[in-house]
Short mmCIF file of C-alpha atoms in Angstrom, two decimals:
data_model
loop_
_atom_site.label_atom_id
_atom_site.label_comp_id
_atom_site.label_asym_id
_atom_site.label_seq_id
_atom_site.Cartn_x
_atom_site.Cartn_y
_atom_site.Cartn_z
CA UNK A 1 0.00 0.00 0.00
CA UNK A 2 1.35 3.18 -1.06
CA UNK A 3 2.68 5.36 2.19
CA UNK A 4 2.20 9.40 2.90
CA UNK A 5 5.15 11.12 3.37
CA UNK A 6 6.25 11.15 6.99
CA UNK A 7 6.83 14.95 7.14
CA UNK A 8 3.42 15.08 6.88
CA UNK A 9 3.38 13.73 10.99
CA UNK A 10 5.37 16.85 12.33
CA UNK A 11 2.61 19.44 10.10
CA UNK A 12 0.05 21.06 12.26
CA UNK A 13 -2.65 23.35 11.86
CA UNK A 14 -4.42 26.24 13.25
CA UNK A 15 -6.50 24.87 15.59
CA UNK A 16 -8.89 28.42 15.93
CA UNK A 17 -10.73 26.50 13.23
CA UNK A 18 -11.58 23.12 14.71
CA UNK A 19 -13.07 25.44 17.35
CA UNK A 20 -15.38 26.86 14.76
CA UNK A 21 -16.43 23.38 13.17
CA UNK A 22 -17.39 22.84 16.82
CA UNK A 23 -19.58 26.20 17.46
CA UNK A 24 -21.53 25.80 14.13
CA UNK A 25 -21.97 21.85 14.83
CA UNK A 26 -23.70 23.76 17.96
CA UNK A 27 -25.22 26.21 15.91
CA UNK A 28 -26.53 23.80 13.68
CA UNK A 29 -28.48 21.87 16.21
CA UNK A 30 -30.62 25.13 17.10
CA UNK A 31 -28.41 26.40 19.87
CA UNK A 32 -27.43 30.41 19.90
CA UNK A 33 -23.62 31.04 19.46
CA UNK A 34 -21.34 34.04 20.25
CA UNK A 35 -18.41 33.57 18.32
CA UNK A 36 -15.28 34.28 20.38
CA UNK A 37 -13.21 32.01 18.88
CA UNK A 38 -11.68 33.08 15.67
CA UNK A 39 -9.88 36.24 14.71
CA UNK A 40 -11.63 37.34 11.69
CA UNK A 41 -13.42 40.56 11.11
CA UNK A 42 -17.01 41.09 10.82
CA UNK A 43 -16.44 44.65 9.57
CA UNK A 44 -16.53 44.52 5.92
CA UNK A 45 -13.92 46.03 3.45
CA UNK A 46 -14.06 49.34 2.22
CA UNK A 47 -16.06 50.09 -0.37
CA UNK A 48 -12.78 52.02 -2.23
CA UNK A 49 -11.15 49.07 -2.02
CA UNK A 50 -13.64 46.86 -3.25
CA UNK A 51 -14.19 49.42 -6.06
CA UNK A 52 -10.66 49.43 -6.84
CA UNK A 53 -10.90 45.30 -6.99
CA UNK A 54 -13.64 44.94 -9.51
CA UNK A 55 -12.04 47.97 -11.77
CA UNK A 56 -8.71 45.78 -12.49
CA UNK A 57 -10.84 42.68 -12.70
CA UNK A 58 -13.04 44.73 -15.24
CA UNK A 59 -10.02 46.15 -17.02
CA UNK A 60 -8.62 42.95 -17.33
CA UNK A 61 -5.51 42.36 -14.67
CA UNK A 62 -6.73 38.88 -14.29
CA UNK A 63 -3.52 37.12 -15.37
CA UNK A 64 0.32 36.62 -14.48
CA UNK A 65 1.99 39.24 -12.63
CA UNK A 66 5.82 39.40 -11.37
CA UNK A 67 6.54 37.10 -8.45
CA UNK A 68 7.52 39.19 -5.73
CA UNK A 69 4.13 41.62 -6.71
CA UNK A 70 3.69 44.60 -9.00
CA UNK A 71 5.79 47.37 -8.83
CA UNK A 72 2.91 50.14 -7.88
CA UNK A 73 2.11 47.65 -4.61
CA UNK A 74 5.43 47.37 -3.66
CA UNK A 75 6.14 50.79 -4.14
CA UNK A 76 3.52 51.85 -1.75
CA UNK A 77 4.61 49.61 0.68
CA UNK A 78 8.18 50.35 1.00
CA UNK A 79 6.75 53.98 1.72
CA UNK A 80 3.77 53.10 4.31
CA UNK A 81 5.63 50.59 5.79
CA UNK A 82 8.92 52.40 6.19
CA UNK A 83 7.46 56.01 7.71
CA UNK A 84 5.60 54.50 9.87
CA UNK A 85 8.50 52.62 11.84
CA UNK A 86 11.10 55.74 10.80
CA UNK A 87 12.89 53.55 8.16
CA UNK A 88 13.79 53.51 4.76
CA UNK A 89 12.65 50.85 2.27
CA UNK A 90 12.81 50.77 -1.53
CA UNK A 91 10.28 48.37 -3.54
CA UNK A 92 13.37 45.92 -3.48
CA UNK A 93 12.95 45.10 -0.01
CA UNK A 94 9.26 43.81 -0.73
CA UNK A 95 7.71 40.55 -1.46
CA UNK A 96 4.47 40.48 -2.11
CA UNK A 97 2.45 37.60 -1.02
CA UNK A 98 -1.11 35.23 -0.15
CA UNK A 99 -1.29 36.88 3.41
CA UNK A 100 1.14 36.58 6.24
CA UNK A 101 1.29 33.03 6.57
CA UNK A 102 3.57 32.25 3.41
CA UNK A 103 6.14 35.16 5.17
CA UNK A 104 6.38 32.72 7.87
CA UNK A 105 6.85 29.56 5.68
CA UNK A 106 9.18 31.16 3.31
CA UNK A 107 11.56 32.63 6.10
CA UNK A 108 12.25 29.54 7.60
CA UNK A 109 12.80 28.10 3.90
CA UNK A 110 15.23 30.91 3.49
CA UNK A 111 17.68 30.71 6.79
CA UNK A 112 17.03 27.63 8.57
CA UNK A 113 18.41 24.04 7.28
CA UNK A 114 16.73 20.76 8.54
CA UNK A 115 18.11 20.03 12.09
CA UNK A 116 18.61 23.77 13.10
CA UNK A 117 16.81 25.57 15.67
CA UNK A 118 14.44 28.41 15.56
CA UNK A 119 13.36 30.19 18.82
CA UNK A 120 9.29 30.73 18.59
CA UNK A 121 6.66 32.38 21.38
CA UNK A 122 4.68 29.41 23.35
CA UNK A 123 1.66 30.62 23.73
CA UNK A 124 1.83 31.98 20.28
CA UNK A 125 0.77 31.53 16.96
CA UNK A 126 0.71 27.77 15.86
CA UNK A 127 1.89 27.67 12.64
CA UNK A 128 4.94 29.06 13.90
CA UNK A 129 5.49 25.70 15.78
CA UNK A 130 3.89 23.41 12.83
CA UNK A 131 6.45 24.67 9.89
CA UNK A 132 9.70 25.10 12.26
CA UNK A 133 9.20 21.36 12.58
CA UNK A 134 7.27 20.53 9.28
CA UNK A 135 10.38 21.70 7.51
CA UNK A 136 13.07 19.87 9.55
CA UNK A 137 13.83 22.24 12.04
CA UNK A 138 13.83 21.83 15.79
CA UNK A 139 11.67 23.92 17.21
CA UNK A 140 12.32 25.99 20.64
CA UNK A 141 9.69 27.72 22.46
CA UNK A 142 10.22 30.97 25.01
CA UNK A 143 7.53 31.65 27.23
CA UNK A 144 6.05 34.56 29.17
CA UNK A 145 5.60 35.46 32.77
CA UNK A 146 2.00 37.30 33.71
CA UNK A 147 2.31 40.86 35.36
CA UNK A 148 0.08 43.62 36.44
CA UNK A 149 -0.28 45.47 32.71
CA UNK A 150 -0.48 41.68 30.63
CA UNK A 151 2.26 39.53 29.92
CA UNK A 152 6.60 39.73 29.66
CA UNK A 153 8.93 37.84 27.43
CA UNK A 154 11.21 35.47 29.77
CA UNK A 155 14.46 36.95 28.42
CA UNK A 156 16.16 34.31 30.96
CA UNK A 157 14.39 31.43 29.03
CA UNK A 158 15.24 33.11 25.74
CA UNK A 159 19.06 33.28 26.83
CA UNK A 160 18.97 29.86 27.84
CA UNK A 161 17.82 28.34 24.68
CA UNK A 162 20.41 30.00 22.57
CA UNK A 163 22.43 27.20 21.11
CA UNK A 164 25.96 27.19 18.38
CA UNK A 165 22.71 25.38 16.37
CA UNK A 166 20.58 28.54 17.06
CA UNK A 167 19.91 30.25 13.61
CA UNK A 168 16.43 32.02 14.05
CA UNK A 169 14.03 33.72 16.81
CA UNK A 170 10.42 34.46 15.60
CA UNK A 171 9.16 37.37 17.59
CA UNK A 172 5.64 38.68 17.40
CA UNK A 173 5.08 42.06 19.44
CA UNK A 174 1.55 42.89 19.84
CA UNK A 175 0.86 39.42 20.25
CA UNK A 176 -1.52 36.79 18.99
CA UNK A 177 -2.92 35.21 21.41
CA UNK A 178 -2.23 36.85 24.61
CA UNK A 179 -2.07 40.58 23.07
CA UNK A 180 1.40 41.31 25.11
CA UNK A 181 3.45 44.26 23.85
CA UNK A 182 6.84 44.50 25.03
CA UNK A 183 8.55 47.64 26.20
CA UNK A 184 11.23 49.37 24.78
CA UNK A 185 13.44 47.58 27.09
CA UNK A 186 12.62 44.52 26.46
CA UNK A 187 12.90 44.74 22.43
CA UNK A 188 16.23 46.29 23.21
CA UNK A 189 17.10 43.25 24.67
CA UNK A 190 15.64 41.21 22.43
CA UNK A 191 17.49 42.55 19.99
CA UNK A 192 20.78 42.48 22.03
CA UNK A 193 19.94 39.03 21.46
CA UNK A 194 19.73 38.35 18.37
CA UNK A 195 23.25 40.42 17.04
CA UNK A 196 25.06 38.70 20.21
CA UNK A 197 24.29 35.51 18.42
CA UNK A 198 23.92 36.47 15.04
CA UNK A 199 20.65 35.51 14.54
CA UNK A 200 17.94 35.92 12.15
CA UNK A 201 14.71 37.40 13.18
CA UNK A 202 11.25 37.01 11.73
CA UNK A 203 9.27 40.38 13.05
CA UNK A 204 5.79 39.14 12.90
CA UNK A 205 3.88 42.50 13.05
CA UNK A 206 0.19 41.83 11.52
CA UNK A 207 -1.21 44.01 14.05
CA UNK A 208 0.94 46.65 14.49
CA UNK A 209 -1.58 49.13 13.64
CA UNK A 210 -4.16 47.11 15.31
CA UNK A 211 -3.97 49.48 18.58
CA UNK A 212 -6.61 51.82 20.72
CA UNK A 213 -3.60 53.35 22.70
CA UNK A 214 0.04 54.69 22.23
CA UNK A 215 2.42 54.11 19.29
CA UNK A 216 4.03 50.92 17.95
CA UNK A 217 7.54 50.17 17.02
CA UNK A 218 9.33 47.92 15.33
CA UNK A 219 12.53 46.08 16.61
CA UNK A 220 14.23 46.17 12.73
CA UNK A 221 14.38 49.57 13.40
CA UNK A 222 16.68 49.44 16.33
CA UNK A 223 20.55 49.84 15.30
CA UNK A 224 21.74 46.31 13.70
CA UNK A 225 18.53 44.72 12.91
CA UNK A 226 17.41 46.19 9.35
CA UNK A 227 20.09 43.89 7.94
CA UNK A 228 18.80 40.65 10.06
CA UNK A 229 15.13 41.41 10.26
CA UNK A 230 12.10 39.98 8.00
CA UNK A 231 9.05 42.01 8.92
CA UNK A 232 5.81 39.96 7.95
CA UNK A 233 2.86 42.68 7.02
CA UNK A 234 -0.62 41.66 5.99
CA UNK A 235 -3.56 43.65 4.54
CA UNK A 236 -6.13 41.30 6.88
CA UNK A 237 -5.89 42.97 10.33
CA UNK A 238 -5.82 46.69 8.88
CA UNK A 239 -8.36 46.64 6.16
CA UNK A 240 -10.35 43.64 6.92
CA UNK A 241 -8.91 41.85 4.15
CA UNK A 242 -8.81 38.36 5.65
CA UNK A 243 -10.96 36.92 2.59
CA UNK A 244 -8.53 38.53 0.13
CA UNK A 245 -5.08 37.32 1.56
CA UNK A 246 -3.21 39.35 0.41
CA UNK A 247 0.17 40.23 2.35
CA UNK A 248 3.96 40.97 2.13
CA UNK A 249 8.27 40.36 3.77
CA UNK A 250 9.93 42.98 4.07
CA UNK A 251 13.30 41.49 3.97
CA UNK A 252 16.94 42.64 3.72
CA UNK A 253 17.84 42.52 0.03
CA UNK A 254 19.37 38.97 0.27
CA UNK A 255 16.38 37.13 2.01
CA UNK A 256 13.49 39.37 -0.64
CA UNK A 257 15.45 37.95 -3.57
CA UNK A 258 15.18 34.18 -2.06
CA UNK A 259 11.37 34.91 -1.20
CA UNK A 260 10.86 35.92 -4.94
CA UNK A 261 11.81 32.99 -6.16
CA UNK A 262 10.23 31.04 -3.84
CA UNK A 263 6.92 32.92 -4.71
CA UNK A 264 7.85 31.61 -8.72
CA UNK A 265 8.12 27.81 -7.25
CA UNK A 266 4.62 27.93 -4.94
CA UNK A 267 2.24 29.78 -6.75
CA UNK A 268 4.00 31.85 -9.18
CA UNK A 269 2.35 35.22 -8.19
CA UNK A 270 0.22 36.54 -5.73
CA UNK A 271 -3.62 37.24 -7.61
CA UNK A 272 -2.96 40.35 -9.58
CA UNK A 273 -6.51 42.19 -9.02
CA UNK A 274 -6.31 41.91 -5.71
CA UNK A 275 -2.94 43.34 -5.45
CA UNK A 276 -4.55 46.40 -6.77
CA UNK A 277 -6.78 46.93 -3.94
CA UNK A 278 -3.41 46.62 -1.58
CA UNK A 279 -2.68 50.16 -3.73
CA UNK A 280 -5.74 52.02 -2.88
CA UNK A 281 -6.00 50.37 0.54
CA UNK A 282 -2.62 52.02 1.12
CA UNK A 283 -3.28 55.11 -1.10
CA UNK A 284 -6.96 55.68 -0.65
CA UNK A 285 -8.94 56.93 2.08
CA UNK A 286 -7.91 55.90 5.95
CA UNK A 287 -11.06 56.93 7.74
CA UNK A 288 -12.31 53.47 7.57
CA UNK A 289 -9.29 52.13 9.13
CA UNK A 290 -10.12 54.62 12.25
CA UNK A 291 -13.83 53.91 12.04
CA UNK A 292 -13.00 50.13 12.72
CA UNK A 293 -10.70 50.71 15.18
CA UNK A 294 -12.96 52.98 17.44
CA UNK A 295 -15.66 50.11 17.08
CA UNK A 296 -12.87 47.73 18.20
CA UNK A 297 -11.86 49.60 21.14
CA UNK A 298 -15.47 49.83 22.15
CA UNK A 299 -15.92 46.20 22.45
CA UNK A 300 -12.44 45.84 23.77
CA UNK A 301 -13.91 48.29 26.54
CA UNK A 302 -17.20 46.47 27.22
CA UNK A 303 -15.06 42.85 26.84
CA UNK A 304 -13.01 43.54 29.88
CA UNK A 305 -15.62 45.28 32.03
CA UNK A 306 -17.38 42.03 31.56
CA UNK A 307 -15.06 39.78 31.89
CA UNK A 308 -13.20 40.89 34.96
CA UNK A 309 -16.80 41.37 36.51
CA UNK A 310 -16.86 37.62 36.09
CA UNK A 311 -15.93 35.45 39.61
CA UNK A 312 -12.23 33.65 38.95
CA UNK A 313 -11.45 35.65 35.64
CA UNK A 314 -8.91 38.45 35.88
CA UNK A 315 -7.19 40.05 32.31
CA UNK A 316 -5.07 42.83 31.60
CA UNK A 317 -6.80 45.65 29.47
CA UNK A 318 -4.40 45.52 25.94
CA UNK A 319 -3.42 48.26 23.98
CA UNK A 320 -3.48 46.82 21.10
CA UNK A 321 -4.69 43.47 18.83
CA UNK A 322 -8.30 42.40 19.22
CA UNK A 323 -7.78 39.37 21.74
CA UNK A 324 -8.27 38.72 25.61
CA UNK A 325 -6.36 35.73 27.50
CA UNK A 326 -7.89 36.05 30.51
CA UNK A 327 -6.71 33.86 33.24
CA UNK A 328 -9.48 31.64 34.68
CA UNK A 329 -7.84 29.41 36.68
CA UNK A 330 -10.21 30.22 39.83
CA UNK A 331 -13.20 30.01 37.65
CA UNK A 332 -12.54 26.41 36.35
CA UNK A 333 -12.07 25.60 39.92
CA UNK A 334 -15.16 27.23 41.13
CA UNK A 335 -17.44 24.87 38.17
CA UNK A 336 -14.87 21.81 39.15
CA UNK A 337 -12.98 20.97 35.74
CA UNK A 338 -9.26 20.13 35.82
CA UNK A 339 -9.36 20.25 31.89
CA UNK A 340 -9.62 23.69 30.31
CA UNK A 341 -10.62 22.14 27.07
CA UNK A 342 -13.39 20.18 29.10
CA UNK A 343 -14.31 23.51 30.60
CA UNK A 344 -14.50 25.12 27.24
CA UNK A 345 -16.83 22.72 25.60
CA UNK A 346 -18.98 23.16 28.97
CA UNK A 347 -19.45 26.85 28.41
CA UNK A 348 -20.53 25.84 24.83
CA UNK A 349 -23.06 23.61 26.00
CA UNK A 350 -24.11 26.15 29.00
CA UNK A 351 -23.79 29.52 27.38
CA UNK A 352 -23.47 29.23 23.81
CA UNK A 353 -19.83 31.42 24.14
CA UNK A 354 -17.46 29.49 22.15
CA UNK A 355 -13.77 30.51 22.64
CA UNK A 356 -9.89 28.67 21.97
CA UNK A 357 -7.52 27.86 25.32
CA UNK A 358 -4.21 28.17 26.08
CA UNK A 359 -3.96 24.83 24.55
CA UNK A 360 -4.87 26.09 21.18
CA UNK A 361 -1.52 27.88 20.83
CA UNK A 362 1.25 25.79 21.28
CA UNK A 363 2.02 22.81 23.48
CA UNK A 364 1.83 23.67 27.43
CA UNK A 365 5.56 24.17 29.19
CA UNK A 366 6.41 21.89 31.65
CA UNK A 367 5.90 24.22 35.29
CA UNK A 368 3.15 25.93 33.75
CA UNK A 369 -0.18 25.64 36.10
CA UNK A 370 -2.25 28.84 35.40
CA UNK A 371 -5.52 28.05 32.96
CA UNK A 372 -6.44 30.62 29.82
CA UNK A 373 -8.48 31.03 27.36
CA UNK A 374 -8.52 33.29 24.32
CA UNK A 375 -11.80 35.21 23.63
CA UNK A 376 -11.42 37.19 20.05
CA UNK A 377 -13.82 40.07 20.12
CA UNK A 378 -13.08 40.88 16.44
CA UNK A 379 -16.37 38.95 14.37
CA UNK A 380 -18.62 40.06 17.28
CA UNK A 381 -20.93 42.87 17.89
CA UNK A 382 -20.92 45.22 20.83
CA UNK A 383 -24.63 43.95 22.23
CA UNK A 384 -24.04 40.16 21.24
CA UNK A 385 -20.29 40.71 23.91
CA UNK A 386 -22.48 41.40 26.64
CA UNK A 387 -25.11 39.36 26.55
CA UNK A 388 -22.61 36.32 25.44
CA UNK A 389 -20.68 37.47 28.08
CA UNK A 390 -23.41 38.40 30.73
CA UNK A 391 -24.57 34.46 30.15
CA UNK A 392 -20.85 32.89 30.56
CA UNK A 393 -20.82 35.12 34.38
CA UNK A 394 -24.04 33.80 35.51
CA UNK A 395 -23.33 30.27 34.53
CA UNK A 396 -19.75 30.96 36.75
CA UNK A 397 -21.94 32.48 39.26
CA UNK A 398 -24.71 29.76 39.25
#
């Protein structure tokens, strides 16, 4: 009998979505659900941007483009991209892709051989983990440590894992799923890092405009990065793009001409209309960038009143991203599960509020023994939070 390849045992997925299968199997079966569980956006695109789609589909930019994306696209990212973390980029430096995703895939395909190690955040996004080891690779997670304002990089662990067979750390400020941000200091050191062991970094920063509060910054701009750093950009978070996927590396010259031809090997270009909305996404109008990020912060707002109203939840109030990781530790103790998955498909059953756990993102550390979940507030209206919500407290309280 013909065999599978065995590479195919190390792939994983992202698990957000066997959540969802889950919540509309409930759904299905007559039972209200308020969707907490995946990051997508239930804002739609603007209509410019639409507009600007259907015009190159109409004028007929339906068919091969150049690899690393056309030069308009790329053009206009090097600018938005560079001024707004007080660099300089020239359309060179960009790769055009499906989404952020492929940046991930196609970094690792760039600087890491099979056997080497790549440093990735645990909690954290879990296709980090799945193509660090899909590809060969050994993957290494760092963790954080909880504290009054969220959630801090263990630089100890970080240091610690640095091995001579080191050759990567993926780091992802404004983070997905826990929504930590790390202070200047701590990108600093980061950083220190990374040139102390000449490492690579992958500077995953899909929502670094995602924010209600303060300013973002990138670590390739601190001195000795730019020529080390990938940054990984996507249209979905920003424009509520998801459905287009449509994203880009910005890459030291080196690594963006490797990505290219990668691009020409997987899927030769990235779709050509679409890329044309990227330009008058980036050109066109930014009031509905701000309109969706004051209707974020709203039910960011009512999301933590809630939920730290709720007995045995306690979470930080983030900046930026549109996820919550509260810890509910005392709250699973209070109903009597052990099993934060078991507790989640309780609350399902109880409440119809369907949300991922810690264990959706990333294998648990040994010595960890706090319980989270991950409640996305991004595909859910203001009035469905609190009532969602107001049903998950008095089934807590009950």
């Amino acid at each position: 009998m013909q065999q599978l390849a065995q590479r195919l045992d190390r792939l994983g997925t992202e698990t957000a979505f066997s959540v969802a299968q889950a919540a509309a199997a409930w759904k299905a079966k007559g039972n209200r659900v308020y969707p907490f569980h995946l990051g997508d956006i239930n804002i739609p695109t603007a209509p410019h941007i639409i507009e600007a789609m259907n015009k190159a589909i109409s004028e007929g930019y339906t068919g091969y483009c150049p690899g690393p994306g056309i030069p308009q696209l790329r053009e206009a990212l090097a600018h938005d991209i560079g001024s707004r973390r007080g660099m300089e980029f020239t359309a060179d430096n960009v790769v055009v892709m499906t989404g952020g995703k492929p940046v991930i895939t196609k970094f690792l395909q760039a600087v890491m051989d099979p056997g080497q190690e790549v440093l990735y955040p645990n909690p954290g996004f879990p296709i980090y983990e799945s193509q660090i080891e899909y590809l060969g690779g050994t993957a290494v997670p760092y963790n954080y440590v909880p504290t009054e304002s969220g959630f801090a990089i263990d630089l100890e662990k970080v240091r610690a894992s640095i091995t001579e067979n080191t050759t990567a750390i993926i780091y992802n400020d404004l983070q997905n799923p826990i929504s930590a941000e790390s202070s200047a200091a701590e990108r600093e050191a980061v950083a220190q890092l990374a040139i102390e062991h000449d490492l690579w970094v992958l500077s995953d920063e899909a929502y670094f405009e995602t924010r209600y509060e303060g300013v973002s910054n990138s670590i390739a701009a601190l001195p000795g990065m730019a020529e080390r750093t990938v940054i990984l950009y996507t249209f979905s978070k920003k424009f509520a793009m998801t459905g287009s996927r449509l994203g880009c590396a910005v890459a030291p010259l080196d690594i963006a001409q490797v990505m290219s031809k990668l691009n020409t090997n997987d899927e030769s270009c990235t779709t050509h209309y679409v890329q044309w909305a990227g330009v008058a996404a980036l050109t066109g109008p930014q009031e509905p960038v701000q309109e969706m990020l004051d209707t974020l912060k709203e039910r960011r707002d009512v999301a933590c009143e809630i939920v730290n109203s709720i007995p045995g939840f306690s979470v930080a109030v983030p900046q930026s991203t549109f996820y919550l990781f509260p810890d509910v530790t005392e709250a699973m103790a209070r109903k009597g599960f052990t099993e934060v998955g078991e507790f989640a498909t309780a609350a399902l059953e109880n409440t119809g509020v369907s949300f991922c756990t810690r264990e959706h993102f990333g294998r648990r550390l040994p010595g960890e023994e706090r319980q989270y979940i991950r409640l996305a507030y991004s595909g859910i209206e203001t009035e469905d939070i609190r009532e969602g919500l107001g049903r998950l407290r008095e089934w807590i309280e009950a």
